[in-house]
Amino acid sequence: MTTTLTWYGHAALGLETGGYRIVVDPFLTGNPTASISPEAVAADFILISHGHGDHVGDSVAIAKRTGAMVISNDEIANWFAAQGVEKTHGQHLGGGYKHPFGYLKLTFAIHGSALPDGSNGGNPCGFLLTANDGKKIYMAQDTGLFGDMKLIGEEGLGLAVIPIGDNYTMGPDDALRAVKLLEPKVVIPIHYNTFDLLKQDEHAWAARVEKETKTKPVILKPGESYSL
Ligand code: NI
Ligand code: MN
């Protein structure tokens, strides 16, 4: 079984696993690096890490057009239901659930989570997906560095997707420390170069990962995919 992750730019991700199509934080309209239009996104499930506009993005429209189920923390899942999205599933940090595409646990994240209309978006989260073949993918989404990444790493990660953009999330130095705590087989950086504020040299960062860790860094351009 193959699981393929596509980076759509910023923190927007597409996952294909066991025939299921999962979209994460689909901020496409207004994202200058977006590699796909919201109308072209196919989705069975949509994962939302927190309430900020650059993560909620086009998700209401995509959910209504595709009929995809929105999975997030309980506050955000309820907010989507209030927007008229038919299928929602609320979880919370530390809790996992066996969805058709795999076992999904919401993980800790240090960040904010106010929704675009000012509603309370609860606590922000990351995602730890155990695919149906047992492979584990951690998508940190927006967070600062935290020591309990070591606990997430103890699960044995095939892939970690982490922010390196700085200002709102970990920058390159802390993201390198995160790789040392997580010890994934492969790491893919996100949440950088979307705007001038998030400008980073991803190749210089990847060279540091290669020199200082056993993890393989994979740099994607928006629209490119990695399969594991
Ligand atoms: Ni954010
Ligand atoms: Mn963000």
mmCIF file of N, CA, C and O in Angstrom, residues 13-109:
data_model
loop_
_atom_site.group_PDB
_atom_site.id
_atom_site.type_symbol
_atom_site.label_atom_id
_atom_site.label_comp_id
_atom_site.label_asym_id
_atom_site.label_seq_id
_atom_site.Cartn_x
_atom_site.Cartn_y
_atom_site.Cartn_z
ATOM 1 N N LEU A 13 -1.989 20.364 2.363
ATOM 2 C CA LEU A 13 -1.474 19.055 1.972
ATOM 3 C C LEU A 13 -2.594 18.195 1.410
ATOM 4 O O LEU A 13 -3.749 18.317 1.824
ATOM 5 N N GLY A 14 -2.228 17.307 0.494
ATOM 6 C CA GLY A 14 -3.138 16.269 0.039
ATOM 7 C C GLY A 14 -2.521 14.925 0.369
ATOM 8 O O GLY A 14 -1.316 14.733 0.200
ATOM 9 N N LEU A 15 -3.323 14.008 0.881
ATOM 10 C CA LEU A 15 -2.843 12.659 1.178
ATOM 11 C C LEU A 15 -3.719 11.682 0.429
ATOM 12 O O LEU A 15 -4.945 11.822 0.431
ATOM 13 N N GLU A 16 -3.079 10.715 -0.229
ATOM 14 C CA GLU A 16 -3.835 9.607 -0.810
ATOM 15 C C GLU A 16 -3.342 8.336 -0.163
ATOM 16 O O GLU A 16 -2.143 8.027 -0.198
ATOM 17 N N THR A 17 -4.244 7.610 0.465
ATOM 18 C CA THR A 17 -3.851 6.387 1.158
ATOM 19 C C THR A 17 -4.987 5.386 1.063
ATOM 20 O O THR A 17 -6.127 5.699 1.408
ATOM 21 N N GLY A 18 -4.674 4.205 0.532
ATOM 22 C CA GLY A 18 -5.668 3.147 0.417
ATOM 23 C C GLY A 18 -6.913 3.570 -0.358
ATOM 24 O O GLY A 18 -8.008 3.103 -0.061
ATOM 25 N N GLY A 19 -6.745 4.462 -1.321
ATOM 26 C CA GLY A 19 -7.870 4.897 -2.144
ATOM 27 C C GLY A 19 -8.659 6.066 -1.560
ATOM 28 O O GLY A 19 -9.565 6.590 -2.210
ATOM 29 N N TYR A 20 -8.318 6.498 -0.345
ATOM 30 C CA TYR A 20 -8.991 7.653 0.267
ATOM 31 C C TYR A 20 -8.204 8.918 -0.022
ATOM 32 O O TYR A 20 -6.972 8.908 -0.024
ATOM 33 N N ARG A 21 -8.939 10.008 -0.253
ATOM 34 C CA ARG A 21 -8.310 11.303 -0.525
ATOM 35 C C ARG A 21 -8.570 12.234 0.657
ATOM 36 O O ARG A 21 -9.719 12.502 0.998
ATOM 37 N N ILE A 22 -7.491 12.684 1.262
ATOM 38 C CA ILE A 22 -7.569 13.505 2.465
ATOM 39 C C ILE A 22 -6.865 14.828 2.168
ATOM 40 O O ILE A 22 -5.762 14.838 1.624
ATOM 41 N N VAL A 23 -7.523 15.917 2.520
ATOM 42 C CA VAL A 23 -6.930 17.234 2.318
ATOM 43 C C VAL A 23 -6.732 17.870 3.689
ATOM 44 O O VAL A 23 -7.606 17.775 4.551
ATOM 45 N N VAL A 24 -5.569 18.484 3.881
ATOM 46 C CA VAL A 24 -5.240 19.089 5.170
ATOM 47 C C VAL A 24 -5.058 20.596 4.991
ATOM 48 O O VAL A 24 -4.322 21.031 4.101
ATOM 49 N N ASP A 25 -5.740 21.389 5.794
ATOM 50 C CA ASP A 25 -5.569 22.849 5.846
ATOM 51 C C ASP A 25 -5.554 23.497 4.448
ATOM 52 O O ASP A 25 -4.585 24.180 4.083
ATOM 53 N N PRO A 26 -6.636 23.321 3.672
ATOM 54 C CA PRO A 26 -6.624 23.786 2.268
ATOM 55 C C PRO A 26 -6.827 25.303 2.106
ATOM 56 O O PRO A 26 -7.894 25.774 1.732
ATOM 57 N N PHE A 27 -5.745 26.038 2.360
ATOM 58 C CA PHE A 27 -5.709 27.492 2.118
ATOM 59 C C PHE A 27 -5.163 27.680 0.699
ATOM 60 O O PHE A 27 -3.972 27.544 0.456
ATOM 61 N N LEU A 28 -6.057 27.955 -0.242
ATOM 62 C CA LEU A 28 -5.688 28.041 -1.659
ATOM 63 C C LEU A 28 -6.019 29.422 -2.217
ATOM 64 O O LEU A 28 -5.165 30.077 -2.804
ATOM 65 N N THR A 29 -7.248 29.906 -2.018
ATOM 66 C CA THR A 29 -7.609 31.266 -2.436
ATOM 67 C C THR A 29 -6.821 32.261 -1.585
ATOM 68 O O THR A 29 -6.880 32.202 -0.354
ATOM 69 N N GLY A 30 -6.050 33.139 -2.250
ATOM 70 C CA GLY A 30 -5.242 34.104 -1.509
ATOM 71 C C GLY A 30 -3.876 33.576 -1.118
ATOM 72 O O GLY A 30 -3.089 34.290 -0.504
ATOM 73 N N ASN A 31 -3.598 32.341 -1.474
ATOM 74 C CA ASN A 31 -2.276 31.755 -1.232
ATOM 75 C C ASN A 31 -1.475 31.867 -2.526
ATOM 76 O O ASN A 31 -1.754 31.164 -3.494
ATOM 77 N N PRO A 32 -0.479 32.790 -2.567
ATOM 78 C CA PRO A 32 0.242 33.023 -3.828
ATOM 79 C C PRO A 32 1.022 31.814 -4.316
ATOM 80 O O PRO A 32 1.424 31.789 -5.480
ATOM 81 N N THR A 33 1.248 30.824 -3.452
ATOM 82 C CA THR A 33 2.005 29.641 -3.869
ATOM 83 C C THR A 33 1.109 28.436 -4.147
ATOM 84 O O THR A 33 1.627 27.342 -4.423
ATOM 85 N N ALA A 34 -0.195 28.600 -4.075
ATOM 86 C CA ALA A 34 -1.101 27.450 -4.223
ATOM 87 C C ALA A 34 -0.923 26.796 -5.586
ATOM 88 O O ALA A 34 -0.882 27.469 -6.615
ATOM 89 N N SER A 35 -0.831 25.471 -5.592
ATOM 90 C CA SER A 35 -0.591 24.735 -6.830
ATOM 91 C C SER A 35 -1.873 24.152 -7.411
ATOM 92 O O SER A 35 -1.832 23.476 -8.438
ATOM 93 N N ILE A 36 -2.998 24.391 -6.754
ATOM 94 C CA ILE A 36 -4.258 23.819 -7.219
ATOM 95 C C ILE A 36 -5.368 24.811 -6.872
ATOM 96 O O ILE A 36 -5.241 25.569 -5.900
ATOM 97 N N SER A 37 -6.432 24.827 -7.671
ATOM 98 C CA SER A 37 -7.554 25.703 -7.343
ATOM 99 C C SER A 37 -8.522 24.936 -6.444
ATOM 100 O O SER A 37 -8.612 23.706 -6.527
ATOM 101 N N PRO A 38 -9.248 25.655 -5.579
ATOM 102 C CA PRO A 38 -10.161 24.946 -4.665
ATOM 103 C C PRO A 38 -11.184 24.095 -5.412
ATOM 104 O O PRO A 38 -11.556 23.019 -4.929
ATOM 105 N N GLU A 39 -11.571 24.532 -6.619
ATOM 106 C CA GLU A 39 -12.574 23.791 -7.393
ATOM 107 C C GLU A 39 -12.034 22.455 -7.894
ATOM 108 O O GLU A 39 -12.800 21.549 -8.212
ATOM 109 N N ALA A 40 -10.703 22.342 -7.995
ATOM 110 C CA ALA A 40 -10.094 21.120 -8.535
ATOM 111 C C ALA A 40 -9.771 20.091 -7.450
ATOM 112 O O ALA A 40 -9.343 18.985 -7.760
ATOM 113 N N VAL A 41 -9.958 20.472 -6.189
ATOM 114 C CA VAL A 41 -9.590 19.561 -5.100
ATOM 115 C C VAL A 41 -10.641 18.459 -4.967
ATOM 116 O O VAL A 41 -11.838 18.727 -4.879
ATOM 117 N N ALA A 42 -10.168 17.210 -4.966
ATOM 118 C CA ALA A 42 -11.033 16.059 -4.688
ATOM 119 C C ALA A 42 -10.764 15.618 -3.255
ATOM 120 O O ALA A 42 -9.608 15.520 -2.845
ATOM 121 N N ALA A 43 -11.814 15.393 -2.491
ATOM 122 C CA ALA A 43 -11.589 15.054 -1.076
ATOM 123 C C ALA A 43 -12.693 14.158 -0.547
ATOM 124 O O ALA A 43 -13.869 14.353 -0.843
ATOM 125 N N ASP A 44 -12.284 13.156 0.238
ATOM 126 C CA ASP A 44 -13.225 12.361 1.034
ATOM 127 C C ASP A 44 -13.233 12.844 2.485
ATOM 128 O O ASP A 44 -14.242 12.719 3.168
ATOM 129 N N PHE A 45 -12.089 13.366 2.926
ATOM 130 C CA PHE A 45 -11.947 13.873 4.288
ATOM 131 C C PHE A 45 -11.115 15.153 4.248
ATOM 132 O O PHE A 45 -10.220 15.277 3.421
ATOM 133 N N ILE A 46 -11.438 16.084 5.147
ATOM 134 C CA ILE A 46 -10.675 17.333 5.267
ATOM 135 C C ILE A 46 -10.253 17.471 6.724
ATOM 136 O O ILE A 46 -11.095 17.417 7.628
ATOM 137 N N LEU A 47 -8.947 17.623 6.952
ATOM 138 C CA LEU A 47 -8.440 17.798 8.311
ATOM 139 C C LEU A 47 -8.083 19.272 8.522
ATOM 140 O O LEU A 47 -7.397 19.863 7.683
ATOM 141 N N ILE A 48 -8.532 19.841 9.629
ATOM 142 C CA ILE A 48 -8.243 21.243 9.945
ATOM 143 C C ILE A 48 -7.499 21.297 11.277
ATOM 144 O O ILE A 48 -8.009 20.855 12.300
ATOM 145 N N SER A 49 -6.288 21.885 11.252
ATOM 146 C CA SER A 49 -5.426 21.862 12.442
ATOM 147 C C SER A 49 -5.779 22.943 13.445
ATOM 148 O O SER A 49 -5.569 22.767 14.639
ATOM 149 N N HIS A 50 -6.255 24.085 12.966
ATOM 150 C CA HIS A 50 -6.637 25.176 13.870
ATOM 151 C C HIS A 50 -7.437 26.204 13.086
ATOM 152 O O HIS A 50 -7.622 26.064 11.875
ATOM 153 N N GLY A 51 -7.938 27.223 13.798
ATOM 154 C CA GLY A 51 -8.940 28.109 13.209
ATOM 155 C C GLY A 51 -8.424 29.219 12.307
ATOM 156 O O GLY A 51 -9.229 29.917 11.687
ATOM 157 N N HIS A 52 -7.129 29.428 12.203
ATOM 158 C CA HIS A 52 -6.612 30.570 11.442
ATOM 159 C C HIS A 52 -6.979 30.480 9.967
ATOM 160 O O HIS A 52 -7.043 29.399 9.388
ATOM 161 N N GLY A 53 -7.165 31.672 9.375
ATOM 162 C CA GLY A 53 -7.624 31.757 7.992
ATOM 163 C C GLY A 53 -6.721 31.066 6.995
ATOM 164 O O GLY A 53 -7.193 30.576 5.955
ATOM 165 N N ASP A 54 -5.410 31.015 7.285
ATOM 166 C CA ASP A 54 -4.484 30.373 6.345
ATOM 167 C C ASP A 54 -4.457 28.850 6.536
ATOM 168 O O ASP A 54 -3.578 28.172 5.984
ATOM 169 N N HIS A 55 -5.470 28.326 7.247
ATOM 170 C CA HIS A 55 -5.614 26.864 7.414
ATOM 171 C C HIS A 55 -7.052 26.431 7.128
ATOM 172 O O HIS A 55 -7.279 25.461 6.424
ATOM 173 N N VAL A 56 -8.013 27.218 7.659
ATOM 174 C CA VAL A 56 -9.427 26.958 7.324
ATOM 175 C C VAL A 56 -9.626 27.195 5.823
ATOM 176 O O VAL A 56 -10.266 26.400 5.140
ATOM 177 N N GLY A 57 -9.036 28.287 5.337
ATOM 178 C CA GLY A 57 -8.964 28.544 3.897
ATOM 179 C C GLY A 57 -10.266 28.298 3.162
ATOM 180 O O GLY A 57 -11.304 28.858 3.501
ATOM 181 N N ASP A 58 -10.203 27.426 2.163
ATOM 182 C CA ASP A 58 -11.348 27.129 1.299
ATOM 183 C C ASP A 58 -12.137 25.905 1.766
ATOM 184 O O ASP A 58 -12.927 25.345 1.003
ATOM 185 N N SER A 59 -11.915 25.487 2.992
ATOM 186 C CA SER A 59 -12.437 24.180 3.408
ATOM 187 C C SER A 59 -13.957 24.098 3.450
ATOM 188 O O SER A 59 -14.518 23.039 3.139
ATOM 189 N N VAL A 60 -14.633 25.191 3.800
ATOM 190 C CA VAL A 60 -16.107 25.127 3.839
ATOM 191 C C VAL A 60 -16.639 24.851 2.430
ATOM 192 O O VAL A 60 -17.474 23.955 2.228
ATOM 193 N N ALA A 61 -16.117 25.594 1.451
ATOM 194 C CA ALA A 61 -16.577 25.415 0.062
ATOM 195 C C ALA A 61 -16.223 24.023 -0.460
ATOM 196 O O ALA A 61 -17.038 23.367 -1.135
ATOM 197 N N ILE A 62 -15.021 23.545 -0.149
ATOM 198 C CA ILE A 62 -14.608 22.216 -0.624
ATOM 199 C C ILE A 62 -15.479 21.132 0.015
ATOM 200 O O ILE A 62 -15.922 20.190 -0.652
ATOM 201 N N ALA A 63 -15.762 21.273 1.305
ATOM 202 C CA ALA A 63 -16.600 20.281 2.001
ATOM 203 C C ALA A 63 -18.008 20.259 1.400
ATOM 204 O O ALA A 63 -18.588 19.183 1.184
ATOM 205 N N LYS A 64 -18.565 21.429 1.111
ATOM 206 C CA LYS A 64 -19.931 21.484 0.563
ATOM 207 C C LYS A 64 -19.979 20.918 -0.857
ATOM 208 O O LYS A 64 -20.923 20.231 -1.222
ATOM 209 N N ARG A 65 -18.937 21.189 -1.655
ATOM 210 C CA ARG A 65 -18.938 20.707 -3.046
ATOM 211 C C ARG A 65 -18.708 19.202 -3.119
ATOM 212 O O ARG A 65 -19.351 18.513 -3.918
ATOM 213 N N THR A 66 -17.782 18.701 -2.277
ATOM 214 C CA THR A 66 -17.393 17.282 -2.389
ATOM 215 C C THR A 66 -18.179 16.364 -1.457
ATOM 216 O O THR A 66 -18.173 15.153 -1.649
ATOM 217 N N GLY A 67 -18.788 16.929 -0.419
ATOM 218 C CA GLY A 67 -19.433 16.098 0.597
ATOM 219 C C GLY A 67 -18.438 15.463 1.553
ATOM 220 O O GLY A 67 -18.788 14.548 2.315
ATOM 221 N N ALA A 68 -17.188 15.960 1.543
ATOM 222 C CA ALA A 68 -16.155 15.401 2.423
ATOM 223 C C ALA A 68 -16.487 15.645 3.889
ATOM 224 O O ALA A 68 -17.157 16.616 4.234
ATOM 225 N N MET A 69 -16.005 14.733 4.734
ATOM 226 C CA MET A 69 -16.165 14.894 6.186
ATOM 227 C C MET A 69 -15.037 15.760 6.732
ATOM 228 O O MET A 69 -13.868 15.516 6.430
ATOM 229 N N VAL A 70 -15.383 16.769 7.532
ATOM 230 C CA VAL A 70 -14.369 17.614 8.160
ATOM 231 C C VAL A 70 -14.036 17.057 9.541
ATOM 232 O O VAL A 70 -14.922 16.836 10.362
ATOM 233 N N ILE A 71 -12.743 16.822 9.765
ATOM 234 C CA ILE A 71 -12.254 16.315 11.043
ATOM 235 C C ILE A 71 -11.361 17.382 11.666
ATOM 236 O O ILE A 71 -10.446 17.896 11.021
ATOM 237 N N SER A 72 -11.642 17.720 12.924
ATOM 238 C CA SER A 72 -10.829 18.712 13.624
ATOM 239 C C SER A 72 -11.066 18.555 15.111
ATOM 240 O O SER A 72 -11.637 17.555 15.543
ATOM 241 N N ASN A 73 -10.637 19.539 15.886
ATOM 242 C CA ASN A 73 -11.020 19.509 17.295
ATOM 243 C C ASN A 73 -12.534 19.775 17.379
ATOM 244 O O ASN A 73 -13.171 20.194 16.418
ATOM 245 N N ASP A 74 -13.098 19.529 18.537
ATOM 246 C CA ASP A 74 -14.550 19.584 18.675
ATOM 247 C C ASP A 74 -15.115 20.981 18.397
ATOM 248 O O ASP A 74 -16.148 21.117 17.732
ATOM 249 N N GLU A 75 -14.422 22.021 18.875
ATOM 250 C CA GLU A 75 -14.910 23.388 18.662
ATOM 251 C C GLU A 75 -14.977 23.705 17.162
ATOM 252 O O GLU A 75 -15.954 24.279 16.671
ATOM 253 N N ILE A 76 -13.925 23.343 16.434
ATOM 254 C CA ILE A 76 -13.879 23.657 15.001
ATOM 255 C C ILE A 76 -14.848 22.762 14.232
ATOM 256 O O ILE A 76 -15.538 23.225 13.308
ATOM 257 N N ALA A 77 -14.954 21.496 14.614
ATOM 258 C CA ALA A 77 -15.925 20.604 13.952
ATOM 259 C C ALA A 77 -17.346 21.165 14.105
ATOM 260 O O ALA A 77 -18.132 21.183 13.143
ATOM 261 N N ASN A 78 -17.667 21.656 15.294
ATOM 262 C CA ASN A 78 -18.999 22.242 15.517
ATOM 263 C C ASN A 78 -19.183 23.519 14.703
ATOM 264 O O ASN A 78 -20.289 23.795 14.224
ATOM 265 N N TRP A 79 -18.125 24.294 14.555
ATOM 266 C CA TRP A 79 -18.195 25.521 13.761
ATOM 267 C C TRP A 79 -18.493 25.168 12.293
ATOM 268 O O TRP A 79 -19.319 25.823 11.659
ATOM 269 N N PHE A 80 -17.866 24.120 11.766
ATOM 270 C CA PHE A 80 -18.144 23.693 10.386
ATOM 271 C C PHE A 80 -19.590 23.243 10.246
ATOM 272 O O PHE A 80 -20.260 23.559 9.255
ATOM 273 N N ALA A 81 -20.103 22.531 11.238
ATOM 274 C CA ALA A 81 -21.511 22.105 11.198
ATOM 275 C C ALA A 81 -22.417 23.331 11.155
ATOM 276 O O ALA A 81 -23.410 23.356 10.411
ATOM 277 N N ALA A 82 -22.042 24.373 11.911
ATOM 278 C CA ALA A 82 -22.847 25.605 11.929
ATOM 279 C C ALA A 82 -22.769 26.358 10.598
ATOM 280 O O ALA A 82 -23.662 27.157 10.282
ATOM 281 N N GLN A 83 -21.707 26.098 9.797
ATOM 282 C CA GLN A 83 -21.601 26.713 8.453
ATOM 283 C C GLN A 83 -22.384 25.913 7.419
ATOM 284 O O GLN A 83 -22.369 26.235 6.229
ATOM 285 N N GLY A 84 -23.020 24.825 7.837
ATOM 286 C CA GLY A 84 -23.810 24.025 6.916
ATOM 287 C C GLY A 84 -23.084 22.830 6.325
ATOM 288 O O GLY A 84 -23.586 22.198 5.391
ATOM 289 N N VAL A 85 -21.899 22.503 6.871
ATOM 290 C CA VAL A 85 -21.186 21.305 6.412
ATOM 291 C C VAL A 85 -21.858 20.081 7.042
ATOM 292 O O VAL A 85 -22.037 20.017 8.258
ATOM 293 N N GLU A 86 -22.220 19.114 6.208
ATOM 294 C CA GLU A 86 -23.069 18.015 6.688
ATOM 295 C C GLU A 86 -22.336 16.993 7.538
ATOM 296 O O GLU A 86 -22.864 16.506 8.526
ATOM 297 N N LYS A 87 -21.101 16.634 7.096
ATOM 298 C CA LYS A 87 -20.389 15.572 7.815
ATOM 299 C C LYS A 87 -19.204 16.162 8.570
ATOM 300 O O LYS A 87 -18.268 16.694 7.951
ATOM 301 N N THR A 88 -19.228 16.068 9.897
ATOM 302 C CA THR A 88 -18.112 16.528 10.704
ATOM 303 C C THR A 88 -17.808 15.480 11.765
ATOM 304 O O THR A 88 -18.670 14.697 12.155
ATOM 305 N N HIS A 89 -16.556 15.493 12.205
ATOM 306 C CA HIS A 89 -16.146 14.577 13.281
ATOM 307 C C HIS A 89 -15.204 15.332 14.204
ATOM 308 O O HIS A 89 -14.120 15.732 13.788
ATOM 309 N N GLY A 90 -15.638 15.568 15.426
ATOM 310 C CA GLY A 90 -14.817 16.266 16.415
ATOM 311 C C GLY A 90 -14.013 15.285 17.243
ATOM 312 O O GLY A 90 -14.534 14.267 17.696
ATOM 313 N N GLN A 91 -12.723 15.589 17.413
ATOM 314 C CA GLN A 91 -11.856 14.823 18.320
ATOM 315 C C GLN A 91 -11.223 15.832 19.270
ATOM 316 O O GLN A 91 -11.583 17.022 19.252
ATOM 317 N N HIS A 92 -10.290 15.386 20.066
ATOM 318 C CA HIS A 92 -9.501 16.386 20.795
ATOM 319 C C HIS A 92 -8.101 15.897 21.090
ATOM 320 O O HIS A 92 -7.779 14.740 20.858
ATOM 321 N N LEU A 93 -7.269 16.818 21.545
ATOM 322 C CA LEU A 93 -5.839 16.550 21.659
ATOM 323 C C LEU A 93 -5.561 15.302 22.496
ATOM 324 O O LEU A 93 -6.090 15.164 23.593
ATOM 325 N N GLY A 94 -4.757 14.422 21.946
ATOM 326 C CA GLY A 94 -4.422 13.172 22.622
ATOM 327 C C GLY A 94 -5.355 12.033 22.266
ATOM 328 O O GLY A 94 -5.056 10.878 22.549
ATOM 329 N N GLY A 95 -6.489 12.374 21.639
ATOM 330 C CA GLY A 95 -7.473 11.365 21.290
ATOM 331 C C GLY A 95 -7.303 10.890 19.855
ATOM 332 O O GLY A 95 -7.080 11.682 18.948
ATOM 333 N N GLY A 96 -7.438 9.576 19.687
ATOM 334 C CA GLY A 96 -7.359 8.995 18.351
ATOM 335 C C GLY A 96 -8.671 8.332 17.988
ATOM 336 O O GLY A 96 -9.484 8.002 18.868
ATOM 337 N N TYR A 97 -8.884 8.138 16.697
ATOM 338 C CA TYR A 97 -10.099 7.468 16.223
ATOM 339 C C TYR A 97 -9.752 6.701 14.943
ATOM 340 O O TYR A 97 -9.001 7.189 14.104
ATOM 341 N N LYS A 98 -10.335 5.503 14.810
ATOM 342 C CA LYS A 98 -10.081 4.686 13.618
ATOM 343 C C LYS A 98 -11.051 5.097 12.518
ATOM 344 O O LYS A 98 -12.204 4.675 12.506
ATOM 345 N N HIS A 99 -10.567 5.951 11.637
ATOM 346 C CA HIS A 99 -11.326 6.349 10.447
ATOM 347 C C HIS A 99 -11.084 5.303 9.351
ATOM 348 O O HIS A 99 -10.148 4.499 9.461
ATOM 349 N N PRO A 100 -11.870 5.333 8.259
ATOM 350 C CA PRO A 100 -11.630 4.356 7.186
ATOM 351 C C PRO A 100 -10.205 4.422 6.618
ATOM 352 O O PRO A 100 -9.653 3.406 6.204
ATOM 353 N N PHE A 101 -9.592 5.618 6.623
ATOM 354 C CA PHE A 101 -8.272 5.797 6.004
ATOM 355 C C PHE A 101 -7.119 5.492 6.967
ATOM 356 O O PHE A 101 -5.952 5.511 6.567
ATOM 357 N N GLY A 102 -7.426 5.236 8.244
ATOM 358 C CA GLY A 102 -6.375 4.965 9.215
ATOM 359 C C GLY A 102 -6.744 5.513 10.578
ATOM 360 O O GLY A 102 -7.824 6.070 10.777
ATOM 361 N N TYR A 103 -5.820 5.346 11.517
ATOM 362 C CA TYR A 103 -6.037 5.800 12.895
ATOM 363 C C TYR A 103 -5.446 7.197 13.030
ATOM 364 O O TYR A 103 -4.234 7.394 12.834
ATOM 365 N N LEU A 104 -6.295 8.169 13.337
ATOM 366 C CA LEU A 104 -5.856 9.565 13.377
ATOM 367 C C LEU A 104 -5.890 10.079 14.808
ATOM 368 O O LEU A 104 -6.941 10.062 15.458
ATOM 369 N N LYS A 105 -4.735 10.542 15.270
ATOM 370 C CA LYS A 105 -4.655 11.130 16.612
ATOM 371 C C LYS A 105 -4.363 12.618 16.479
ATOM 372 O O LYS A 105 -3.543 13.033 15.651
ATOM 373 N N LEU A 106 -5.041 13.418 17.281
ATOM 374 C CA LEU A 106 -4.725 14.848 17.333
ATOM 375 C C LEU A 106 -3.609 15.044 18.347
ATOM 376 O O LEU A 106 -3.678 14.540 19.463
ATOM 377 N N THR A 107 -2.580 15.777 17.927
ATOM 378 C CA THR A 107 -1.413 15.980 18.782
ATOM 379 C C THR A 107 -1.351 17.431 19.250
ATOM 380 O O THR A 107 -1.979 18.326 18.685
ATOM 381 N N PHE A 108 -0.559 17.637 20.267
ATOM 382 C CA PHE A 108 -0.328 18.953 20.851
ATOM 383 C C PHE A 108 0.298 19.896 19.814
ATOM 384 O O PHE A 108 1.059 19.475 18.950
ATOM 385 N N ALA A 109 -0.040 21.175 19.908
ATOM 386 C CA ALA A 109 0.645 22.207 19.123
ATOM 387 C C ALA A 109 0.654 23.486 19.952
ATOM 388 O O ALA A 109 -0.327 23.775 20.654
#
